[in-house]
Amino acid sequence: SFIQSKEEKNRMKKHRLLGFAFLLQAVTALFGSAVLLDALFVDGDIVATMTNIAANPMQLRAGVLVETITAMGIIFLGMMMFRTFKEINPKMATLALGLYIFEATLLALSRAYGLSLLHISNEAIASGLPEHLQSMGDLAVTNLNFLYTLHMLPFCGGGFLFYLLFDKAGILPRWVTLWGVITTGFTGVLTVTALLGVEVPFFLYLPYAPFEFVVGVWLLVKKYKK
């Protein structure tokens, strides 16, 4: 019927927009962090890090800007998932949205330290890298890394809840939703371990890495179970 056809079109549009939100957040996160910012930081070498930052101020500013867009994308994604799942379980959807907003806030705060580090690096290079400015730079890097790691905790909690709701909604195949649920839970354990000071190998985070790209593309191009 005409009414059913209109409802189906509206549902498809909502799913397409949700897919776009997944891809926007995933692409900006990858480009801002892995491509722009990570290339400037040398693990365990604050002098090399500050030298790189002072020599590439536009790259650092661009990375912070893109990561700010990522933070806004996280909120947009959370709102789209809340809109999609609020009728299934409003309390769970509200809690998950709140965790996503908290995640975005921590991410933005962590990147603010990047701008302070740029100022410290410029001053340090101009004055011959005195020890007190190296200490200030090292502290800024420590705070940046801690907040960035911390932002993963509300992400894992919110993602775990949203992916459970994905499973209840039947929008995605069961294997996709289980992939999300299991890997966010595992990433949450890794994040707590890292926050306690235990070094976690990067490859352990990789099982989740392609998930948001897969879901984004799936929602944009595939038909749905319901």
PDB file of C-alpha atoms in Angstrom, residues 88-89 92 163-171 177 226:
ATOM      1  CA  ILE A  88      12.906  -0.626  21.647  1.00  0.00           C
ATOM      2  CA  ASN A  89      14.437   0.267  25.008  1.00  0.00           C
ATOM      3  CA  MET A  92      19.170   1.712  27.458  1.00  0.00           C
ATOM      4  CA  TYR A 163      25.000  -2.899  19.494  1.00  0.00           C
ATOM      5  CA  LEU A 164      22.756  -4.966  21.768  1.00  0.00           C
ATOM      6  CA  LEU A 165      19.886  -2.778  20.553  1.00  0.00           C
ATOM      7  CA  PHE A 166      21.016  -3.318  16.970  1.00  0.00           C
ATOM      8  CA  ASP A 167      20.644  -7.039  17.607  1.00  0.00           C
ATOM      9  CA  LYS A 168      17.120  -6.586  19.007  1.00  0.00           C
ATOM     10  CA  ALA A 169      16.120  -4.373  16.066  1.00  0.00           C
ATOM     11  CA  GLY A 170      17.255  -6.939  13.521  1.00  0.00           C
ATOM     12  CA  ILE A 171      18.626  -4.255  11.194  1.00  0.00           C
ATOM     13  CA  THR A 177      25.999  -7.298  15.856  1.00  0.00           C
ATOM     14  CA  LYS A 226      13.137  -5.564   8.893  1.00  0.00           C
TER      15      LYS A 226
END
